[in-house]
Amino acid sequence: MQVTIKIFRYNPEQDKKPHYETYKLEADPTDRVLDLLERVKGYFDGTLSFRRSCAHGMCGSDAMRINGHNRLACKVLVQDLKTTKIIVEPILGLRVIKDLIVDMEPFFANYRSVMPYLVNNEPEPKKERLQSVEDRERFDDTTKCILCACCTTSCPSFWASEQYAGPAAMVAAHRFIFDSRDQAAAERLSILNDQFGVYRCHTIFNCTEACPREIQITKAIGELKRAIATGRLD
Ligand code: SF4
Ligand code: F3S
Ligand code: FES
């Protein structure tokens, strides 16, 4: 089949403003959008810039807007799009460095701000810190995050202000706050009890729709809101 792929292009060192380039390609229905981008780069224009690494939905590096939705280019097949016209753009809310590559630093700064690591000041046990199956299950969903930023950069509250912690940072906070081995839940909840924390989430659900790991992000944020309001982690 033949597809048309229209790609956002911007090289701030040469271009006054962004523009789009359109390419016509032969494609199989089972080709991934990432395959098409590789084909454009390999055969049409070697200057096309985008991030990718694993090509299997695990590293989170190739988040982009595909026909208006935040997706991983390596997880979207041509046949999934139900059209032969494909538009690829950078994720929104972060500065474009070149073409489809954005500056991820504000995203990772928000991630770091919620202490995304286990805190336990008790002496280390001889083997490991044990946990019941039920306690592990409590935060299982939020362990699946691959930090792709599809969620945060689809959230209108983040578009309005990159100071907003955003859904990915709150997923990371949830993963540790509800871990029975961790001792810094109160500190993390206090960080998120802020105008740029949970109160910026207006339950828009774009984040949940965009997550390639199908994490129930809006539900997790709701649990953080409840923990802040009640002071309880049940
Ligand atoms: Fe990506 Fe989902 Fe993690 Fe957000 S929660 S960064 S969409 S994997
Ligand atoms: Fe944004 Fe998701 Fe809340 S899209 S407003 S973080 S439910
Ligand atoms: Fe790693 Fe797509 S290239 S998730």
XYZ file of C-alpha atoms and ligand atoms in Angstrom:
253
model
C 0.000 0.000 0.000
C 1.069 3.594 -0.427
C 0.979 5.982 2.520
C 1.611 9.683 2.860
C 3.554 10.749 5.910
C 3.657 14.429 6.826
C 6.395 15.199 9.334
C 7.000 18.278 11.487
C 10.431 19.682 10.670
C 12.335 22.357 12.535
C 16.032 23.071 12.737
C 16.388 26.178 14.925
C 19.928 26.701 13.585
C 18.579 27.189 10.037
C 14.809 27.684 10.055
C 12.973 30.846 11.083
C 9.923 28.735 11.915
C 8.770 25.101 11.785
C 7.265 23.573 8.653
C 6.037 20.176 7.477
C 7.571 17.869 4.867
C 5.441 15.241 3.126
C 6.753 11.922 1.819
C 4.998 9.181 -0.160
C 6.121 5.681 0.841
C 5.354 2.070 0.098
C 4.343 0.400 3.366
C 3.002 -2.874 4.713
C -0.034 -2.685 7.007
C 2.130 -4.225 9.750
C 4.909 -1.646 9.419
C 5.284 0.506 12.490
C 5.354 4.301 12.253
C 8.953 4.008 13.477
C 9.747 1.880 10.406
C 8.373 4.647 8.177
C 10.479 7.274 9.912
C 13.572 5.076 9.509
C 12.717 4.719 5.803
C 12.379 8.488 5.354
C 15.691 9.021 7.159
C 17.443 6.249 5.235
C 16.170 6.957 1.712
C 14.790 10.524 1.555
C 16.426 12.821 4.104
C 19.191 11.776 6.471
C 18.792 14.990 8.479
C 15.412 13.915 9.897
C 15.891 13.700 13.671
C 13.953 11.607 16.173
C 14.733 9.527 19.261
C 14.437 5.760 19.378
C 16.297 2.923 20.997
C 14.627 -0.402 21.814
C 11.987 -0.357 19.045
C 9.865 -2.621 21.248
C 7.866 -0.339 23.519
C 10.226 -0.640 26.473
C 12.656 2.298 26.527
C 10.100 5.105 26.178
C 12.277 7.238 23.903
C 10.076 7.562 20.787
C 6.998 9.323 22.128
C 5.485 11.588 19.459
C 2.123 12.879 18.274
C 0.782 10.538 15.625
C -2.398 11.760 13.963
C -2.995 13.986 16.968
C -2.469 11.388 19.709
C 0.599 10.850 21.859
C 1.966 7.417 21.019
C 5.213 5.440 20.854
C 6.172 5.266 17.170
C 7.401 1.693 17.667
C 4.005 0.538 18.965
C 1.712 1.995 16.290
C 1.180 -0.084 13.151
C 0.096 1.513 9.886
C -3.049 -0.639 9.973
C -3.924 0.723 13.461
C -4.328 4.213 12.025
C -7.229 3.329 9.687
C -5.956 5.869 7.175
C -3.116 6.156 4.684
C -2.492 9.777 5.684
C -0.168 9.985 8.668
C 0.901 13.147 10.484
C 3.837 12.974 12.904
C 4.679 15.848 15.247
C 6.725 16.334 18.434
C 5.005 15.926 21.791
C 3.592 19.217 23.089
C 4.601 21.423 25.989
C 8.372 20.933 25.711
C 10.844 22.953 23.628
C 11.658 21.470 20.232
C 15.390 20.873 19.866
C 15.159 19.541 16.299
C 12.319 17.972 14.295
C 10.712 15.376 16.605
C 13.250 15.741 19.415
C 12.168 17.816 22.429
C 14.002 18.982 25.528
C 13.009 16.436 28.166
C 14.789 18.185 31.042
C 11.683 19.931 32.543
C 9.909 16.556 32.454
C 12.750 14.813 34.290
C 13.117 17.716 36.737
C 9.481 17.188 37.729
C 10.120 13.466 38.029
C 13.122 14.019 40.317
C 11.140 16.463 42.470
C 8.908 13.722 43.915
C 11.805 11.585 45.266
C 11.351 8.636 42.897
C 13.386 6.168 44.968
C 12.853 3.984 48.018
C 13.481 5.689 51.362
C 13.974 3.426 54.372
C 16.352 4.432 57.121
C 16.070 1.261 59.176
C 19.142 -1.012 59.246
C 19.297 -3.225 56.172
C 18.012 -6.744 56.720
C 20.371 -9.677 56.018
C 18.559 -10.671 52.822
C 15.809 -8.367 51.583
C 12.932 -6.193 52.774
C 10.018 -8.569 52.618
C 6.520 -7.589 51.573
C 3.242 -9.492 51.343
C 1.710 -10.279 47.963
C -1.166 -7.902 48.803
C 1.219 -5.070 49.732
C 3.135 -5.543 46.471
C -0.099 -5.574 44.508
C -1.082 -2.195 45.992
C 1.302 -0.279 43.729
C 1.827 -2.810 40.929
C 0.170 -0.694 38.218
C 2.429 2.311 38.733
C 5.633 0.202 38.566
C 5.035 -0.208 34.821
C 5.995 3.339 33.839
C 8.768 3.686 31.227
C 9.004 7.508 31.514
C 8.012 8.117 27.908
C 6.183 11.404 28.739
C 3.152 10.554 26.582
C 0.931 11.312 29.590
C 2.411 14.577 30.839
C 2.702 16.093 27.364
C -0.927 15.304 26.558
C -2.187 17.114 29.676
C -3.581 20.649 29.144
C -2.522 21.606 32.674
C 1.093 20.838 31.719
C 0.747 22.776 28.457
C -0.308 25.756 30.596
C 2.674 25.414 32.943
C 5.652 23.058 32.881
C 5.960 23.720 36.619
C 2.984 21.399 37.054
C 4.447 18.111 38.345
C 2.353 16.287 35.756
C 0.966 12.770 35.625
C 4.272 10.910 35.084
C 5.804 12.403 38.219
C 2.642 11.555 40.150
C 2.754 7.980 38.873
C 6.325 7.772 40.194
C 5.248 9.271 43.525
C 2.371 6.789 43.761
C 4.722 3.878 43.119
C 6.702 4.710 46.306
C 4.000 6.280 48.487
C 1.963 3.069 48.442
C 5.000 0.781 48.872
C 4.824 -0.671 52.427
C 8.664 -0.700 52.634
C 8.998 3.039 52.043
C 9.084 5.688 54.796
C 8.837 8.976 52.892
C 5.157 8.988 51.910
C 4.390 12.057 54.057
C 7.246 14.007 52.485
C 6.145 13.172 48.930
C 2.509 13.986 49.697
C 3.598 17.310 51.133
C 5.501 18.071 47.871
C 2.362 17.292 45.865
C 0.062 19.226 48.249
C 0.802 22.350 46.247
C -0.676 24.546 43.520
C 1.645 22.797 41.035
C 0.881 19.389 42.493
C -2.339 17.377 42.610
C -4.565 20.479 42.497
C -3.539 21.175 38.879
C -5.077 17.873 37.815
C -8.630 18.519 36.630
C -9.375 14.852 35.854
C -9.118 15.387 32.100
C -8.044 11.766 31.452
C -5.821 12.563 28.405
C -2.949 11.006 30.343
C -4.710 7.689 30.840
C -5.740 7.606 27.166
C -2.151 8.215 26.052
C -0.259 5.795 28.287
C 1.318 2.987 26.206
C 1.590 0.866 29.365
C -2.132 1.232 30.072
C -1.476 2.535 33.576
C -4.623 3.838 35.281
C -3.016 7.232 35.779
C -6.091 9.310 36.633
C -7.078 6.695 39.228
C -3.568 6.812 40.738
C -3.725 10.631 40.933
C -7.150 10.293 42.587
C -5.559 8.055 45.229
C -2.912 10.699 45.883
C -5.596 13.382 46.219
C -7.475 11.206 48.694
C -4.312 10.466 50.700
C -3.614 14.205 50.963
C -7.206 14.987 51.962
C -7.531 12.190 54.563
C -3.927 11.654 55.672
C -4.483 7.934 55.152
C -2.893 5.474 52.713
C -5.603 2.789 52.696
Fe 4.627 6.979 29.743
Fe 2.547 5.869 31.019
Fe 4.821 6.426 32.342
Fe 3.250 8.393 31.528
S 2.737 6.831 33.057
S 5.462 8.351 31.348
S 2.481 7.611 29.606
S 4.555 4.962 30.689
Fe -3.994 16.060 33.159
Fe -4.460 13.512 33.392
Fe -5.193 15.148 35.308
S -4.669 14.709 31.554
S -5.624 16.995 34.238
S -3.128 14.742 34.690
S -6.302 13.358 34.611
Fe 11.896 2.188 22.760
Fe 9.849 2.880 21.173
S 11.958 2.841 20.682
S 9.801 2.484 23.284
